[in-house]
Short mmCIF file of C-alpha atoms and ligand atoms in Angstrom, two decimals:
data_model
loop_
_atom_site.label_atom_id
_atom_site.label_comp_id
_atom_site.label_asym_id
_atom_site.label_seq_id
_atom_site.Cartn_x
_atom_site.Cartn_y
_atom_site.Cartn_z
CA UNK Z 1 166.81 33.82 96.06
CA UNK Z 2 169.11 32.15 93.54
CA UNK Z 3 168.96 32.71 89.79
CA UNK Z 4 167.23 29.36 89.13
CA UNK Z 5 164.80 29.77 92.06
CA UNK Z 6 163.89 33.22 90.80
CA UNK Z 7 163.14 32.07 87.24
CA UNK Z 8 161.33 28.92 88.37
CA UNK Z 9 159.27 30.97 90.79
CA UNK Z 10 157.81 33.16 88.07
CA UNK Z 11 157.58 30.20 85.67
CA UNK Z 12 159.72 31.55 82.82
CA UNK Z 13 160.40 29.24 79.90
CA UNK Z 14 163.95 30.44 79.32
CA UNK Z 15 166.38 33.29 79.92
CA UNK Z 16 169.10 34.22 77.42
CA UNK Z 17 172.13 36.38 78.04
CA UNK Z 18 174.25 37.96 75.33
CA UNK Z 19 177.56 39.79 75.28
CA UNK Z 20 179.12 41.26 72.16
CA UNK Z 21 182.67 42.47 73.01
CA UNK Z 22 183.00 44.41 69.75
CA UNK Z 23 180.09 46.76 70.39
CA UNK Z 24 179.89 46.37 74.18
CA UNK Z 25 176.29 45.09 73.94
CA UNK Z 26 175.09 43.33 77.10
CA UNK Z 27 171.52 42.08 76.76
CA UNK Z 28 169.13 39.72 78.50
CA UNK Z 29 166.10 38.28 76.73
CA UNK Z 30 163.54 36.65 79.01
CA UNK Z 31 160.91 34.41 77.47
CA UNK Z 32 158.11 33.97 79.96
CA UNK Z 33 155.59 32.08 77.84
CA UNK Z 34 155.09 30.94 74.27
CA UNK Z 35 151.84 29.11 75.06
CA UNK Z 36 149.75 31.49 72.91
CA UNK Z 37 152.39 32.30 70.27
CA UNK Z 38 155.85 33.88 69.94
CA UNK Z 39 156.90 35.75 73.08
CA UNK Z 40 156.38 39.43 72.23
CA UNK Z 41 157.51 42.46 74.21
CA UNK Z 42 159.68 45.51 73.70
CA UNK Z 43 163.36 46.08 74.21
CA UNK Z 44 164.23 48.39 77.12
CA UNK Z 45 167.61 50.11 77.25
CA UNK Z 46 168.53 51.35 80.70
CA UNK Z 47 171.54 52.11 82.90
CA UNK Z 48 170.95 49.32 85.44
CA UNK Z 49 172.97 49.41 88.67
CA UNK Z 50 174.04 45.80 88.20
CA UNK Z 51 173.25 42.59 86.33
CA UNK Z 52 170.82 41.39 89.01
CA UNK Z 53 168.72 44.54 88.56
CA UNK Z 54 168.63 44.01 84.78
CA UNK Z 55 167.63 40.37 85.22
CA UNK Z 56 164.90 41.28 87.71
CA UNK Z 57 163.46 43.81 85.25
CA UNK Z 58 163.55 41.31 82.37
CA UNK Z 59 161.79 38.65 84.46
CA UNK Z 60 159.11 41.02 85.79
CA UNK Z 61 158.41 42.73 82.46
CA UNK Z 62 158.31 39.54 80.38
CA UNK Z 63 155.76 38.00 82.75
CA UNK Z 64 153.70 41.19 82.51
CA UNK Z 65 153.72 40.86 78.71
CA UNK Z 66 152.28 37.34 78.92
CA UNK Z 67 149.33 38.69 80.91
CA UNK Z 68 148.91 41.76 78.71
CA UNK Z 69 148.96 39.86 75.42
CA UNK Z 70 146.63 37.17 76.79
CA UNK Z 71 144.08 39.73 77.97
CA UNK Z 72 144.30 41.64 74.69
CA UNK Z 73 143.30 38.45 72.87
CA UNK Z 74 146.51 38.41 70.85
CA UNK Z 75 148.07 35.18 69.56
CA UNK Z 76 151.31 36.04 71.34
CA UNK Z 77 153.17 35.00 74.44
CA UNK Z 78 155.22 37.21 76.72
CA UNK Z 79 158.87 38.18 76.51
CA UNK Z 80 161.11 41.16 77.06
CA UNK Z 81 164.65 42.24 76.21
CA UNK Z 82 166.72 44.50 78.41
CA UNK Z 83 169.96 46.08 77.29
CA UNK Z 84 172.37 47.22 79.99
CA UNK Z 85 173.44 50.55 78.58
CA UNK Z 86 176.60 52.35 79.54
CA UNK Z 87 175.81 56.08 79.19
CA UNK Z 88 179.48 56.76 78.34
CA UNK Z 89 179.24 54.32 75.41
CA UNK Z 90 176.55 55.62 73.00
CA UNK Z 91 174.61 52.98 71.09
CA UNK Z 92 175.63 52.73 67.43
CA UNK Z 93 174.09 51.12 64.37
CA UNK Z 94 176.45 48.16 64.91
CA UNK Z 95 175.22 47.92 68.51
CA UNK Z 96 171.62 47.49 67.40
CA UNK Z 97 172.57 45.12 64.59
CA UNK Z 98 174.37 43.03 67.26
CA UNK Z 99 171.16 43.09 69.31
CA UNK Z 100 169.20 42.06 66.20
CA UNK Z 101 171.47 39.01 65.81
CA UNK Z 102 170.70 38.04 69.43
CA UNK Z 103 166.96 38.21 68.65
CA UNK Z 104 167.48 36.28 65.40
CA UNK Z 105 169.39 33.50 67.17
CA UNK Z 106 166.19 32.62 69.08
CA UNK Z 107 164.57 31.64 65.79
CA UNK Z 108 161.30 33.54 66.29
CA UNK Z 109 160.53 32.45 69.85
CA UNK Z 110 160.92 36.13 70.79
CA UNK Z 111 159.71 39.18 68.82
CA UNK Z 112 161.10 42.58 69.76
CA UNK Z 113 159.97 46.22 69.39
CA UNK Z 114 160.93 49.57 70.91
CA UNK Z 115 160.40 50.35 74.59
CA UNK Z 116 161.88 52.84 77.06
CA UNK Z 117 165.24 54.16 75.78
CA UNK Z 118 164.87 52.65 72.29
CA UNK Z 119 163.54 54.45 69.22
CA UNK Z 120 161.85 53.40 65.98
CA UNK Z 121 165.14 54.44 64.32
CA UNK Z 122 167.11 51.88 66.35
CA UNK Z 123 164.64 49.17 65.38
CA UNK Z 124 165.43 49.84 61.71
CA UNK Z 125 168.98 48.57 62.34
CA UNK Z 126 167.58 45.54 64.16
CA UNK Z 127 165.37 44.88 61.14
CA UNK Z 128 168.47 44.71 58.90
CA UNK Z 129 169.47 41.41 60.52
CA UNK Z 130 166.22 39.83 61.71
CA UNK Z 131 162.54 39.58 60.75
CA UNK Z 132 161.50 39.07 64.37
CA UNK Z 133 160.89 42.76 64.98
CA UNK Z 134 157.92 45.19 64.87
CA UNK Z 135 157.27 48.83 65.72
CA UNK Z 136 158.65 50.18 62.42
CA UNK Z 137 157.12 52.81 60.15
CA UNK Z 138 154.05 51.39 58.41
CA UNK Z 139 152.90 51.85 54.85
CA UNK Z 140 150.01 54.32 54.50
CA UNK Z 141 146.84 52.92 56.15
CA UNK Z 142 148.55 49.80 57.50
CA UNK Z 143 149.14 48.88 61.14
CA UNK Z 144 152.40 49.99 62.72
CA UNK Z 145 154.46 52.98 63.77
CA UNK Z 146 154.23 54.85 67.07
CA UNK Z 147 151.93 52.82 69.33
CA UNK Z 148 151.18 55.71 71.74
CA UNK Z 149 148.01 57.08 70.06
CA UNK Z 150 146.59 53.56 70.06
CA UNK Z 151 147.38 53.20 73.74
CA UNK Z 152 145.54 56.47 74.38
CA UNK Z 153 142.53 55.22 72.38
CA UNK Z 154 142.33 52.07 74.52
CA UNK Z 155 142.60 54.07 77.74
CA UNK Z 156 139.85 56.45 76.61
CA UNK Z 157 137.50 53.57 75.75
CA UNK Z 158 138.42 51.81 78.99
CA UNK Z 159 137.61 54.91 81.03
CA UNK Z 160 134.19 55.06 79.38
CA UNK Z 161 133.58 51.47 80.53
CA UNK Z 162 134.75 52.34 84.05
CA UNK Z 163 132.50 55.42 84.18
CA UNK Z 164 129.55 53.34 83.02
CA UNK Z 165 130.20 50.79 85.75
CA UNK Z 166 131.11 53.04 88.66
CA UNK Z 167 129.24 56.27 87.93
CA UNK Z 168 126.39 55.07 85.74
CA UNK Z 169 127.22 57.49 82.94
CA UNK Z 170 128.05 56.76 79.32
CA UNK Z 171 129.80 60.06 78.85
CA UNK Z 172 133.10 61.37 80.19
CA UNK Z 173 131.88 64.86 79.25
CA UNK Z 174 130.87 66.11 82.66
CA UNK Z 175 133.70 64.50 84.56
CA UNK Z 176 136.83 65.92 86.15
CA UNK Z 177 139.91 63.94 85.17
CA UNK Z 178 143.43 64.20 86.60
CA UNK Z 179 146.17 63.08 84.21
CA UNK Z 180 149.62 62.36 85.67
CA UNK Z 181 152.15 62.78 82.86
CA UNK Z 182 151.26 64.50 79.58
CA UNK Z 183 153.87 62.84 77.38
CA UNK Z 184 153.02 60.82 74.27
CA UNK Z 185 150.06 58.89 75.68
CA UNK Z 186 148.96 61.41 78.32
CA UNK Z 187 148.77 64.28 75.82
CA UNK Z 188 146.71 62.26 73.35
CA UNK Z 189 144.40 61.08 76.12
CA UNK Z 190 143.92 64.72 77.21
CA UNK Z 191 143.05 65.63 73.62
CA UNK Z 192 140.30 63.00 73.53
CA UNK Z 193 139.00 63.86 77.00
CA UNK Z 194 138.94 67.58 76.15
CA UNK Z 195 137.05 66.86 72.94
CA UNK Z 196 134.54 64.84 74.96
CA UNK Z 197 134.03 67.83 77.27
CA UNK Z 198 135.86 66.63 80.41
CA UNK Z 199 137.64 69.18 82.60
CA UNK Z 200 141.30 68.37 83.06
CA UNK Z 201 143.86 68.67 85.83
CA UNK Z 202 147.41 67.79 84.81
CA UNK Z 203 150.95 67.51 86.14
CA UNK Z 204 154.31 66.74 84.56
CA UNK Z 205 157.97 67.17 85.50
CA UNK Z 206 158.63 68.42 81.97
CA UNK Z 207 157.67 72.10 81.75
CA UNK Z 208 157.36 72.12 77.96
CA UNK Z 209 154.92 69.19 77.90
CA UNK Z 210 152.94 70.79 80.67
CA UNK Z 211 152.62 74.16 78.94
CA UNK Z 212 151.57 72.52 75.66
CA UNK Z 213 148.72 70.56 77.29
CA UNK Z 214 147.70 73.58 79.37
CA UNK Z 215 147.50 75.82 76.30
CA UNK Z 216 145.82 73.27 74.04
CA UNK Z 217 143.19 71.98 76.47
CA UNK Z 218 142.75 74.71 79.09
CA UNK Z 219 143.89 72.21 81.71
CA UNK Z 220 144.53 73.22 85.30
CA UNK Z 221 148.12 72.53 86.35
CA UNK Z 222 148.94 71.15 89.79
CA UNK Z 223 152.18 70.13 91.51
CA UNK Z 224 153.53 66.65 90.82
CA UNK Z 225 153.14 65.63 94.46
CA UNK Z 226 149.45 66.65 94.43
CA UNK Z 227 148.05 65.17 91.21
CA UNK Z 228 147.10 61.82 92.75
CA UNK Z 229 145.06 63.51 95.48
CA UNK Z 230 142.98 65.96 93.43
CA UNK Z 231 139.22 66.18 93.92
CA UNK Z 232 138.34 64.50 90.61
CA UNK Z 233 136.15 61.67 89.31
CA UNK Z 234 138.91 59.91 87.37
CA UNK Z 235 142.63 59.58 87.91
CA UNK Z 236 144.66 58.61 84.82
CA UNK Z 237 148.29 57.72 85.59
CA UNK Z 238 150.33 58.13 82.40
CA UNK Z 239 153.84 58.56 83.79
CA UNK Z 240 155.28 56.19 86.37
CA UNK Z 241 154.74 52.80 87.93
CA UNK Z 242 154.44 51.85 91.63
CA UNK Z 243 152.46 54.97 92.55
CA UNK Z 244 149.64 53.31 94.50
CA UNK Z 245 150.66 52.07 97.93
CA UNK Z 246 149.72 52.20 101.61
CA UNK Z 247 150.80 55.83 101.75
CA UNK Z 248 149.05 57.22 98.63
CA UNK Z 249 145.83 55.17 98.53
CA UNK Z 250 144.17 56.62 101.68
CA UNK Z 251 144.53 60.14 100.21
CA UNK Z 252 143.03 59.45 96.76
CA UNK Z 253 139.68 61.18 96.11
CA UNK Z 254 138.94 59.84 92.61
CA UNK Z 255 136.27 57.16 92.15
CA UNK Z 256 138.04 55.59 89.15
CA UNK Z 257 141.68 54.87 88.29
CA UNK Z 258 142.65 54.01 84.72
CA UNK Z 259 145.72 55.04 82.75
CA UNK Z 260 148.63 54.03 80.55
CA UNK Z 261 151.43 53.59 83.11
CA UNK Z 262 152.68 50.03 83.59
CA UNK Z 263 152.79 48.37 87.03
CA UNK Z 264 150.79 51.10 88.79
CA UNK Z 265 150.31 49.07 91.98
CA UNK Z 266 153.43 49.01 94.17
CA UNK Z 267 152.39 45.53 95.35
CA UNK Z 268 149.52 43.13 94.67
CA UNK Z 269 147.88 43.92 98.02
CA UNK Z 270 147.45 47.55 96.92
CA UNK Z 271 144.64 46.27 94.69
CA UNK Z 272 142.85 45.19 97.87
CA UNK Z 273 143.49 48.62 99.41
CA UNK Z 274 141.81 50.31 96.41
CA UNK Z 275 138.96 47.82 96.52
CA UNK Z 276 138.38 48.46 100.24
CA UNK Z 277 138.12 52.17 99.48
CA UNK Z 278 135.61 51.44 96.67
CA UNK Z 279 137.94 52.99 94.08
CA UNK Z 280 137.40 51.22 90.76
CA UNK Z 281 140.83 50.25 89.41
CA UNK Z 282 141.07 49.36 85.71
CA UNK Z 283 144.01 46.90 85.67
CA UNK Z 284 146.88 48.64 83.88
CA UNK Z 285 147.84 45.86 81.50
CA UNK Z 286 144.25 45.55 80.28
CA UNK Z 287 143.47 49.23 79.74
CA UNK Z 288 146.89 50.08 78.22
CA UNK Z 289 147.02 47.24 75.68
CA UNK Z 290 146.28 49.43 72.63
CA UNK Z 291 149.96 49.94 71.83
CA UNK Z 292 150.95 46.27 71.89
CA UNK Z 293 147.85 45.53 69.81
CA UNK Z 294 149.10 47.87 67.08
CA UNK Z 295 152.64 46.45 67.25
CA UNK Z 296 151.32 42.89 67.11
CA UNK Z 297 149.00 43.44 64.16
CA UNK Z 298 151.88 45.10 62.33
CA UNK Z 299 154.02 42.03 62.99
CA UNK Z 300 151.31 39.69 61.72
CA UNK Z 301 151.36 41.60 58.43
CA UNK Z 302 148.64 42.79 56.09
CA UNK Z 303 146.61 44.37 58.91
CA UNK Z 304 145.18 47.84 58.54
CA UNK Z 305 144.57 50.68 60.97
CA UNK Z 306 140.88 49.69 60.96
CA UNK Z 307 141.86 46.20 62.12
CA UNK Z 308 143.80 47.74 65.02
CA UNK Z 309 140.87 50.00 65.95
CA UNK Z 310 138.44 47.06 65.82
CA UNK Z 311 140.66 45.04 68.13
CA UNK Z 312 141.11 47.89 70.60
CA UNK Z 313 137.33 48.33 70.68
CA UNK Z 314 137.31 45.05 72.66
CA UNK Z 315 139.05 46.70 75.66
CA UNK Z 316 135.87 48.09 77.29
CA UNK Z 317 134.10 44.72 77.07
CA UNK Z 318 137.03 42.97 78.70
CA UNK Z 319 137.09 45.56 81.49
CA UNK Z 320 133.32 45.32 82.00
CA UNK Z 321 133.78 41.56 82.46
CA UNK Z 322 136.50 42.17 85.09
CA UNK Z 323 134.43 44.80 86.94
CA UNK Z 324 131.37 42.54 87.04
CA UNK Z 325 133.38 39.56 88.32
CA UNK Z 326 135.03 41.74 90.95
CA UNK Z 327 131.62 42.89 92.23
CA UNK Z 328 130.20 39.40 92.20
CA UNK Z 329 133.11 37.70 93.95
CA UNK Z 330 134.08 40.71 96.09
CA UNK Z 331 137.67 40.33 94.91
CA UNK Z 332 139.88 43.22 93.67
CA UNK Z 333 140.00 43.83 89.93
CA UNK Z 334 143.76 43.13 89.68
CA UNK Z 335 143.26 39.67 91.18
CA UNK Z 336 140.37 38.94 88.78
CA UNK Z 337 142.45 40.08 85.78
CA UNK Z 338 145.46 37.94 86.76
CA UNK Z 339 143.22 34.88 87.15
CA UNK Z 340 141.59 35.50 83.74
CA UNK Z 341 144.99 35.93 82.06
CA UNK Z 342 146.32 32.76 83.66
CA UNK Z 343 143.31 30.73 82.53
CA UNK Z 344 143.64 32.03 78.94
CA UNK Z 345 147.32 31.01 78.92
CA UNK Z 346 146.53 27.62 80.48
CA UNK Z 347 143.87 26.97 77.80
CA UNK Z 348 146.54 27.69 75.17
CA UNK Z 349 144.36 29.74 72.83
CA UNK Z 350 143.90 33.51 72.59
CA UNK Z 351 140.75 34.62 74.40
CA UNK Z 352 139.31 37.32 72.19
CA UNK Z 353 140.39 36.80 68.60
P1 NAD K 1 156.42 59.56 77.75
O1 NAD K 1 157.82 59.47 78.23
O2 NAD K 1 156.14 60.17 76.41
O3 NAD K 1 155.51 60.37 78.82
C1 NAD K 1 155.67 60.24 80.18
C2 NAD K 1 155.50 61.63 80.78
O4 NAD K 1 155.49 61.52 82.20
C3 NAD K 1 156.63 62.58 80.39
O5 NAD K 1 156.09 63.79 79.87
C4 NAD K 1 157.37 62.79 81.71
O6 NAD K 1 157.96 64.08 81.81
C5 NAD K 1 156.24 62.62 82.71
N1 NAD K 1 156.67 62.33 84.07
C6 NAD K 1 157.76 61.63 84.50
N2 NAD K 1 157.81 61.63 85.84
C7 NAD K 1 156.70 62.30 86.28
C8 NAD K 1 156.18 62.63 87.55
N3 NAD K 1 156.81 62.27 88.68
N4 NAD K 1 155.03 63.33 87.62
C9 NAD K 1 154.39 63.73 86.50
N5 NAD K 1 154.85 63.47 85.26
C10 NAD K 1 155.99 62.76 85.15
O7 NAD K 1 155.84 58.07 77.84
P2 NAD K 1 154.51 57.50 77.19
O8 NAD K 1 154.88 56.74 75.97
O9 NAD K 1 153.48 58.57 77.12
O10 NAD K 1 154.08 56.42 78.28
C11 NAD K 1 153.51 56.81 79.51
C12 NAD K 1 153.43 55.59 80.42
O11 NAD K 1 152.60 54.61 79.82
C13 NAD K 1 154.77 54.91 80.67
O12 NAD K 1 154.75 54.39 81.99
C14 NAD K 1 154.79 53.77 79.67
O13 NAD K 1 155.60 52.68 80.12
C15 NAD K 1 153.33 53.38 79.66
N6 NAD K 1 152.90 52.75 78.41
C16 NAD K 1 153.07 53.41 77.23
C17 NAD K 1 152.64 52.82 76.06
C18 NAD K 1 152.83 53.53 74.73
O14 NAD K 1 152.21 53.10 73.75
N7 NAD K 1 153.59 54.59 74.67
C19 NAD K 1 152.00 51.57 76.08
C20 NAD K 1 151.78 50.94 77.30
C21 NAD K 1 152.25 51.54 78.46
#
């Protein structure tokens, strides 16, 4: 597929490439949609094998942001920046200021924030040259800062909605939950689940993170190649994408899947595979939208932590709507969510605000 066929295929509005010889910055900013507002999505810094791989990531992730922001009811479109990082060339303040100038040159059509490989500290340098940035430290009580706890809040509320729908229980207290990845979001989710009385099974490739969650929550630790197949009620993926496929799905024993990881389904048809097995899948970009909600309300300005919490409280209702439509139409939840997101974008006004 050629460059233009690829972008036309996924219906992106525009793709921008930047090269700054002085700092070595090579960045792509993909704007998928501005139908609901400025295209918002983080900046990912990664050692891509080649330019095609970086472009593919920017196209895929920016489209995902359109769907996520639409379903979160935010007045934002979808975009994403990727920086091709050379590990032998560490990013400097000048490097991020150069990136900030790229963002600024788009005149507000794209708003950036931190994502994989980029810290809040780096965003401070971006902020020196552009206002089209969020994810910085907030003033006391105001929206902003690390989005991870907000993502965990949304996942927790979303799992309650899933339990209500699939298991007929309001409480997660008596449930067994397997959490894959106990990093920033996974750890906070475990904290909330433990407080609610759930029993936890965890795995992580990072020994330190694992030991911390084990000690703090009395969680049972299992091998990383076993966590998806534990005998639990709920499976919460909070590490990697593309984990549900034709190989893993037949071995899953959980009744519910809902977690923070992006792009959990290896392919769209894996949603059908989960549906056929009667496993209730909470679409990832709906249940993990707490973080982008915090970042977005920070960007809008003047919004408090209570505003963020009130907005995230809408996640379970949105999921309940998806679950009910899936039952009624006998169509997988991922297909229902995509159709809802597309109709919100087509209508041109945010669905929930
Ligand atoms: P993180 O890096 O803090 O945590 C991820 C954890 O997963 C780490 O502890 C890592 O060691 C572990 N891990 C990696 N490979 C693993 C494997 N094979 N098996 C088990 N554990 C493994 O990241 P995070 O911020 O907690 O985000 C978790 C996921 O949620 C990511 O996929 C991220 O893209 C997604 N997400 C995060 C946010 C947010 O607000 N942080 C928002 C939306 C989506």
